[in-house]
XYZ file of C-alpha atoms in Angstrom:
519
model
C 0.058 -0.063 -0.245
C 3.061 2.454 0.989
C 4.694 1.542 -2.431
C 1.204 2.339 -4.399
C 1.391 5.623 -2.512
C 4.641 6.485 -3.266
C 4.186 5.784 -6.905
C 0.869 8.235 -7.292
C 2.931 10.672 -5.787
C 5.847 10.181 -7.902
C 3.401 11.332 -11.085
C 1.606 13.949 -9.085
C 5.282 15.673 -8.754
C 5.814 15.156 -12.405
C 2.747 16.622 -13.511
C 3.141 19.788 -11.151
C 6.310 20.048 -12.349
C 5.273 20.543 -15.846
C 3.436 23.744 -15.303
C 5.712 25.035 -12.032
C 9.293 24.773 -11.383
C 10.350 24.854 -8.702
C 7.366 23.973 -6.293
C 7.116 23.841 -2.891
C 6.094 20.443 -1.391
C 4.173 22.354 1.467
C 2.074 24.127 -0.694
C 1.648 21.211 -3.319
C 1.313 18.225 -0.582
C 0.626 20.217 2.731
C -0.795 17.275 4.319
C 1.470 14.060 2.870
C 4.036 13.198 5.289
C 7.524 14.600 4.530
C 8.848 10.996 4.426
C 6.497 10.183 1.661
C 7.596 13.156 -0.485
C 11.234 12.421 0.051
C 10.731 8.651 -1.057
C 9.374 9.606 -4.037
C 11.699 12.519 -4.778
C 14.925 10.009 -4.005
C 13.329 8.094 -6.423
C 13.092 10.681 -9.275
C 16.422 12.103 -8.143
C 17.805 8.535 -9.096
C 17.171 8.939 -12.418
C 18.070 12.541 -12.561
C 14.361 13.553 -13.228
C 14.051 16.260 -10.578
C 16.446 18.156 -8.208
C 15.612 18.980 -4.814
C 16.677 21.003 -1.209
C 15.492 20.462 2.205
C 13.967 23.100 3.838
C 13.541 23.016 7.442
C 11.514 25.343 9.813
C 9.956 25.322 12.765
C 6.059 26.047 12.940
C 4.004 27.012 15.883
C 0.994 24.565 16.856
C -2.006 25.465 19.278
C -2.796 22.892 21.984
C -5.964 21.790 22.608
C -6.829 24.531 25.007
C -5.518 27.196 22.599
C -7.753 25.918 20.069
C -10.996 26.281 22.277
C -9.729 29.586 22.760
C -9.518 30.824 19.374
C -13.228 29.349 18.624
C -14.525 30.744 21.749
C -12.518 33.277 23.183
C -9.813 33.860 25.976
C -10.737 33.062 29.894
C -10.379 36.475 30.528
C -12.239 37.662 27.822
C -15.172 35.165 29.644
C -14.912 36.540 33.129
C -15.686 39.933 31.581
C -18.540 38.884 29.670
C -20.198 37.542 32.487
C -19.092 40.494 35.041
C -20.543 42.914 31.974
C -24.103 40.733 31.925
C -24.265 40.630 35.838
C -26.889 43.513 36.776
C -25.556 44.992 39.884
C -22.091 43.105 39.630
C -21.578 39.459 40.077
C -20.397 37.509 43.460
C -16.875 35.970 43.067
C -18.602 32.430 44.384
C -21.003 32.376 41.527
C -17.999 33.049 38.773
C -17.072 29.427 38.373
C -20.537 28.212 37.717
C -20.904 30.407 35.072
C -17.364 30.598 33.203
C -16.620 27.151 34.532
C -13.630 26.408 37.230
C -11.040 26.643 34.698
C -11.629 29.927 33.503
C -12.705 31.492 36.772
C -9.135 30.725 37.942
C -7.251 31.584 34.919
C -9.283 34.601 33.743
C -10.175 36.162 36.825
C -6.244 37.811 37.376
C -6.025 37.826 33.873
C -9.078 40.455 34.141
C -7.318 42.098 36.809
C -3.897 42.646 35.309
C -5.786 44.259 31.960
C -8.126 46.304 33.970
C -11.006 45.223 32.553
C -12.729 44.298 35.634
C -12.406 45.478 39.948
C -13.461 44.162 42.468
C -15.992 45.510 45.344
C -15.549 43.438 48.535
C -17.159 40.110 47.222
C -18.408 41.321 44.194
C -16.545 42.018 40.403
C -17.834 44.686 38.445
C -16.825 45.869 35.027
C -13.909 48.695 34.769
C -14.520 49.264 30.942
C -17.065 49.208 28.251
C -15.683 46.980 25.821
C -12.461 45.022 25.487
C -10.133 43.481 22.758
C -9.448 39.998 22.946
C -6.025 39.994 22.309
C -5.197 36.555 22.832
C -7.613 35.238 20.830
C -6.651 36.976 17.781
C -3.397 36.188 18.253
C -4.147 32.041 18.317
C -6.527 32.620 15.738
C -3.812 34.309 13.280
C -1.243 31.435 14.477
C -3.864 28.789 13.481
C -4.302 30.299 10.534
C -0.205 31.088 9.213
C 1.538 28.566 11.841
C 3.604 31.726 12.949
C 3.198 35.286 14.347
C 5.343 38.254 13.174
C 6.347 39.296 16.994
C 8.460 36.506 18.806
C 7.810 37.711 21.888
C 4.159 37.105 21.568
C 5.038 33.248 20.651
C 7.416 33.052 23.651
C 4.752 34.541 25.916
C 1.988 32.103 24.565
C 4.732 28.985 24.637
C 5.239 30.071 28.706
C 1.490 29.800 29.100
C 1.184 26.546 27.256
C -0.886 27.751 24.550
C 1.368 27.012 21.663
C 4.085 24.336 20.807
C 6.722 24.456 18.313
C 7.194 21.790 15.822
C 9.520 20.942 13.078
C 8.607 20.850 9.629
C 10.393 19.577 6.544
C 9.465 20.716 3.179
C 11.176 20.291 -0.088
C 11.902 22.795 -2.909
C 11.609 20.893 -6.207
C 13.172 21.645 -9.464
C 13.168 19.804 -12.796
C 16.103 17.526 -13.357
C 18.264 17.208 -16.791
C 16.054 14.140 -17.632
C 12.786 15.166 -16.956
C 10.091 13.772 -18.354
C 6.566 14.296 -17.747
C 5.858 10.550 -17.058
C 8.028 7.952 -15.167
C 9.479 5.367 -17.724
C 9.731 1.971 -16.405
C 13.419 1.153 -16.371
C 14.543 -2.698 -16.197
C 17.031 -4.158 -14.012
C 18.104 -7.146 -15.845
C 18.757 -8.210 -19.622
C 16.889 -11.496 -19.808
C 17.104 -14.029 -22.577
C 13.355 -13.192 -24.039
C 14.721 -9.509 -24.408
C 17.697 -10.747 -26.446
C 15.299 -13.111 -28.574
C 12.777 -10.504 -29.329
C 14.996 -7.809 -30.002
C 13.526 -5.877 -27.329
C 16.667 -4.739 -25.464
C 17.560 -2.082 -27.981
C 14.746 0.221 -26.989
C 14.615 -0.865 -23.237
C 15.601 1.473 -20.749
C 17.922 -0.159 -18.076
C 18.257 1.022 -14.547
C 21.827 2.314 -14.023
C 24.135 0.744 -11.360
C 24.514 2.637 -8.136
C 28.450 1.795 -7.555
C 28.118 4.463 -4.600
C 25.317 2.103 -2.475
C 26.515 0.962 0.578
C 26.088 -3.066 1.226
C 24.084 -4.600 3.845
C 25.702 -4.664 7.326
C 26.717 -8.057 7.841
C 26.020 -9.155 11.282
C 28.962 -9.949 13.680
C 30.312 -10.485 17.186
C 31.800 -7.862 19.281
C 34.096 -8.413 22.090
C 32.617 -6.310 25.230
C 34.918 -3.167 26.799
C 35.813 -4.898 29.448
C 37.159 -7.706 27.309
C 38.891 -5.339 25.098
C 40.817 -3.602 28.589
C 41.317 -6.833 30.320
C 43.075 -8.444 27.249
C 45.195 -5.429 27.563
C 46.010 -5.638 31.179
C 46.939 -9.511 30.648
C 49.394 -8.612 27.814
C 50.980 -6.019 30.398
C 51.495 -8.758 33.163
C 52.668 -11.410 30.272
C 55.329 -8.705 29.615
C 56.532 -8.484 32.614
C 56.575 -12.291 33.354
C 53.731 -12.803 35.227
C 51.896 -16.309 35.121
C 48.202 -16.077 35.489
C 45.957 -17.915 38.056
C 43.066 -20.026 37.953
C 39.808 -18.084 39.111
C 37.110 -20.434 37.948
C 35.530 -20.527 41.971
C 33.602 -17.736 42.598
C 32.258 -19.061 45.917
C 35.089 -19.489 48.543
C 35.140 -20.374 52.516
C 35.486 -17.567 55.009
C 38.775 -19.252 55.585
C 40.372 -18.518 52.290
C 38.497 -15.289 51.550
C 39.094 -13.977 54.893
C 41.019 -15.714 57.755
C 44.093 -16.843 55.748
C 44.218 -12.957 55.111
C 44.589 -12.431 59.252
C 41.178 -10.691 59.022
C 39.653 -11.030 62.017
C 36.146 -12.596 62.471
C 34.569 -9.277 64.009
C 35.999 -7.148 60.862
C 32.877 -5.143 59.362
C 33.773 -6.328 56.032
C 32.272 -9.545 57.307
C 29.071 -8.125 57.900
C 26.134 -9.319 56.185
C 25.730 -5.955 54.230
C 29.259 -6.067 53.107
C 29.353 -10.020 52.103
C 26.714 -12.083 50.065
C 26.896 -15.545 52.139
C 25.753 -18.919 50.651
C 22.602 -20.200 52.376
C 22.716 -23.725 50.922
C 25.017 -25.205 51.986
C 26.231 -23.120 54.494
C 29.248 -24.618 55.496
C 32.400 -26.195 53.589
C 34.838 -29.158 54.969
C 38.355 -27.952 56.033
C 40.926 -27.096 53.700
C 42.396 -29.430 51.499
C 44.105 -30.245 48.369
C 41.027 -30.332 45.732
C 42.112 -32.853 42.714
C 39.314 -31.617 40.572
C 41.218 -27.995 40.264
C 43.841 -27.070 38.656
C 46.854 -26.392 41.197
C 49.007 -24.462 39.053
C 49.045 -21.337 37.142
C 47.328 -21.184 33.912
C 50.393 -20.185 32.030
C 52.811 -23.054 33.780
C 50.123 -25.497 33.222
C 52.499 -27.583 30.785
C 56.000 -26.568 32.486
C 58.252 -29.590 34.199
C 57.405 -30.450 37.286
C 59.671 -29.434 40.137
C 60.181 -31.363 43.295
C 58.045 -30.012 46.162
C 57.195 -30.977 49.490
C 53.806 -31.948 50.643
C 51.464 -29.461 51.938
C 49.965 -30.161 55.447
C 46.492 -28.484 55.661
C 45.731 -29.254 59.071
C 49.308 -27.585 60.452
C 48.291 -24.817 58.308
C 44.401 -24.493 59.923
C 45.633 -24.764 63.247
C 48.515 -22.016 62.530
C 45.797 -20.008 61.301
C 43.640 -20.419 64.202
C 46.580 -19.807 66.420
C 47.862 -16.348 65.066
C 44.577 -14.876 65.125
C 43.556 -16.249 68.834
C 47.224 -15.998 70.649
C 49.427 -14.360 68.515
C 52.571 -16.197 66.698
C 55.411 -15.310 64.461
C 56.603 -12.430 66.585
C 52.762 -11.008 66.711
C 50.205 -10.951 69.504
C 47.600 -11.666 67.330
C 44.114 -10.667 67.807
C 43.454 -12.382 71.197
C 39.627 -13.182 70.887
C 38.345 -16.779 70.628
C 38.190 -18.104 67.261
C 35.280 -19.691 65.477
C 35.992 -22.843 63.222
C 31.997 -22.610 61.982
C 32.432 -18.699 61.037
C 35.609 -19.974 58.710
C 33.965 -22.679 56.872
C 30.877 -20.517 56.242
C 30.463 -20.047 52.355
C 30.456 -16.671 50.976
C 30.804 -15.604 47.285
C 34.573 -14.075 47.091
C 35.183 -10.390 47.789
C 38.287 -10.183 46.062
C 40.420 -12.283 43.968
C 43.196 -12.133 47.052
C 41.675 -15.370 48.189
C 43.078 -16.840 44.937
C 46.512 -15.248 45.675
C 46.490 -16.755 49.289
C 45.658 -20.017 47.595
C 48.402 -20.088 45.245
C 51.102 -18.601 47.474
C 50.295 -21.538 49.897
C 50.889 -23.753 46.703
C 54.245 -21.543 46.618
C 55.230 -23.246 50.137
C 55.587 -26.365 48.513
C 58.705 -24.882 46.835
C 59.547 -21.668 47.805
C 61.096 -19.710 44.849
C 60.908 -16.116 43.341
C 57.090 -16.248 41.580
C 54.526 -13.584 39.747
C 51.076 -13.570 39.909
C 48.132 -12.303 38.484
C 44.426 -12.469 38.198
C 41.647 -10.619 36.459
C 38.446 -12.113 36.861
C 34.569 -11.379 38.729
C 34.118 -10.297 42.851
C 30.965 -9.764 44.470
C 30.455 -7.193 47.067
C 27.031 -6.156 48.790
C 27.032 -2.652 47.742
C 24.272 -0.470 47.090
C 24.000 -0.175 43.049
C 24.307 3.515 42.233
C 26.312 5.393 38.973
C 30.242 4.280 40.198
C 29.001 0.989 42.345
C 27.475 -2.389 41.241
C 26.845 -5.616 43.392
C 29.296 -7.205 40.977
C 32.821 -5.700 39.541
C 36.287 -7.334 38.281
C 39.426 -6.704 40.012
C 42.892 -6.770 38.376
C 45.586 -8.300 41.230
C 49.166 -8.877 40.901
C 51.432 -10.642 43.453
C 55.337 -10.912 43.435
C 57.465 -13.052 45.655
C 61.066 -13.017 46.400
C 63.652 -12.884 48.727
C 65.120 -9.140 49.971
C 61.948 -7.184 48.711
C 61.172 -3.765 50.316
C 58.742 -0.814 50.151
C 60.698 1.131 48.165
C 60.834 -1.572 45.589
C 56.911 -1.817 45.363
C 56.822 2.115 44.919
C 59.355 1.405 42.183
C 57.585 -1.284 40.578
C 54.328 0.247 40.824
C 55.443 3.246 38.658
C 56.568 1.088 36.199
C 53.273 -0.829 36.102
C 51.404 2.236 35.305
C 53.723 3.611 33.060
C 52.498 0.723 30.927
C 49.106 1.703 31.119
C 49.757 5.492 30.319
C 49.292 6.809 34.039
C 52.695 8.532 34.852
C 53.437 10.427 37.825
C 51.903 8.671 40.775
C 51.075 9.672 44.194
C 51.159 7.208 47.362
C 49.047 7.885 50.329
C 49.788 5.236 53.701
C 46.580 3.414 54.209
C 45.170 0.168 56.382
C 44.748 -3.093 55.095
C 44.626 -6.076 57.491
C 46.632 -8.277 55.672
C 49.364 -5.808 54.182
C 51.810 -3.642 56.419
C 53.031 -1.369 54.854
C 50.058 -0.582 52.693
C 49.493 1.916 50.237
C 46.659 3.841 48.226
C 47.832 4.569 44.977
C 46.854 8.039 42.972
C 47.173 9.203 39.440
C 46.632 12.465 37.769
C 43.250 12.176 35.245
C 43.918 14.408 32.463
C 40.458 14.593 31.753
C 39.091 15.318 35.253
C 41.747 17.432 36.212
C 42.716 16.021 39.529
C 44.348 13.200 41.238
C 42.202 10.024 41.311
C 42.828 6.665 43.324
C 43.435 3.989 40.978
C 44.691 1.029 43.364
C 45.878 0.113 46.318
C 48.832 -2.251 47.182
C 50.996 -3.244 50.229
C 53.463 -6.101 51.819
C 51.468 -9.000 52.632
C 52.099 -9.360 56.818
C 53.766 -12.070 58.555
C 51.227 -13.324 60.153
C 49.621 -14.357 56.681
C 52.477 -15.486 55.045
C 54.112 -17.521 57.849
C 51.326 -19.993 58.766
C 51.504 -21.123 55.091
C 55.008 -22.264 55.438
C 57.148 -20.005 53.402
C 60.526 -18.683 54.564
C 60.607 -15.912 56.736
C 62.785 -14.083 54.570
C 60.624 -14.300 51.428
C 58.645 -10.968 51.076
C 55.423 -10.649 48.779
C 54.057 -7.549 46.860
C 50.655 -7.152 46.367
C 48.214 -4.419 44.433
C 44.682 -4.497 42.807
C 42.633 -2.357 41.008
C 38.747 -2.845 39.351
C 38.973 -3.355 35.499
C 35.966 -1.094 35.457
C 37.252 2.099 36.529
C 39.910 2.294 33.979
C 37.288 1.138 31.711
C 34.689 3.767 32.112
C 37.695 6.015 31.559
C 38.948 5.260 28.059
C 35.381 4.847 26.706
C 34.140 7.971 28.630
C 31.595 6.144 30.124
C 29.762 7.851 33.279
C 27.504 5.332 34.657
C 28.673 1.572 35.428
C 25.422 0.400 35.037
C 25.778 1.582 31.286
C 29.060 -0.752 31.237
C 27.664 -3.833 33.095
C 24.355 -5.159 33.296
C 21.262 -5.315 31.580
C 21.152 -1.539 30.668
C 23.762 -1.929 28.201
C 23.242 -0.642 24.476
C 24.437 -3.455 22.442
C 25.344 -0.455 19.928
C 27.520 0.715 22.219
C 29.450 -3.068 22.160
C 29.315 -3.295 18.444
C 30.625 -0.228 17.555
C 33.268 0.817 20.288
C 36.656 1.188 19.181
C 39.777 -1.296 20.199
C 41.809 0.373 23.478
C 45.457 0.713 24.148
C 45.975 1.634 27.687
C 49.025 3.961 27.001
C 47.184 6.021 24.348
C 45.300 9.110 24.948
């Protein structure tokens, strides 16, 4: 049906041009949608039968209330007429019953302002013999011409919500170099019948459009988080790190908190900060799990080295003792450590639980090592523009002999320089499982201020020595979210537009690749 309408309009355009050129579509086809007109013009324009230019303009359109005023008069005029017709004046309380509540409410104040009526106690009396209903006249002019000579009048009527402005598209159409009064059918294919009959000699063929764009081929696209994650992985691999297995979203309180020397009374273990599993509530004590790879992902096929067996029961007891009574030169927290609390199942709140697990494995064969992980963690956060209940954590650990704080700061400057972040600042901080601890700040050129980009520190002896690691082996640890640098790189202000059900798939498909060291 739409195609038939377009065909009829095409013929009408050619017919009108035979007598009037150029013509305005708004005059010839005032009630036809601009999209329909343009479709026909494009069809004729591709054959060079017409040329046209687009004209954009704004028109004033009356609201339903204004149409009533144009027909019956303004509210203030109705009030004046009612007062004038009343013998001896009109009681204020009787006005709504005569002109209506809306007209009484709006028109009374306007009539007073214009000086048309006056108030005598509770009675309204006329203050002039006759009036000019300017508002009605202005609206009638706009109704007929879609505009008004004085822009201030239109602005005032818009403020009173009597007029709306709408964009109108029309076209100025002229004859083209191949104009004809009728649209000649153009053949799209050269057929065998046309060759046999010789009809091809007189047929008009539609020319090929070599500038036409092809149909978009649907394809998959990497999420921006995955692109930034890839860049981080490349940085870690360049610096000699091994990737840790992070396929356990559910951890016990032991690996997530206790083994990190986080006390069982710590606020981070409250229900308002951590998601606890309801079924089952508890897990077994720590033990070797043959179903999960015990080696870093990138070292799965490396030659095996001789190592001592790990005693999980001794590790369990050492963690208990360092919490309850202190050990390894520490006085501990000195509280009754609860075994059940340690065995509660939680959605991991940080990937440091995996780092702890891998460092315990390292104790079987202590040696310099560099591990990293990038994966999802969960916090019982209030969701807003910068926080979600789940996000991705980038974490790195370096274990070696003789490490110190100066080395940590120097390494952080090197690591973040590969991301294009220079001139770091460090601020002392508190963390239950690192001492000293440092917050890392970098200068954000776009925001024009220093922003926190990560946390770092040296793991405490109360965390490392219960594992069986040598006393002179030190471990650096640091972490940051994956979402923050991704939001900065892609100009995303609301994290819910980056991750979750509000993500725009067009944004996913069209976003470019990312290079962390490039602006």
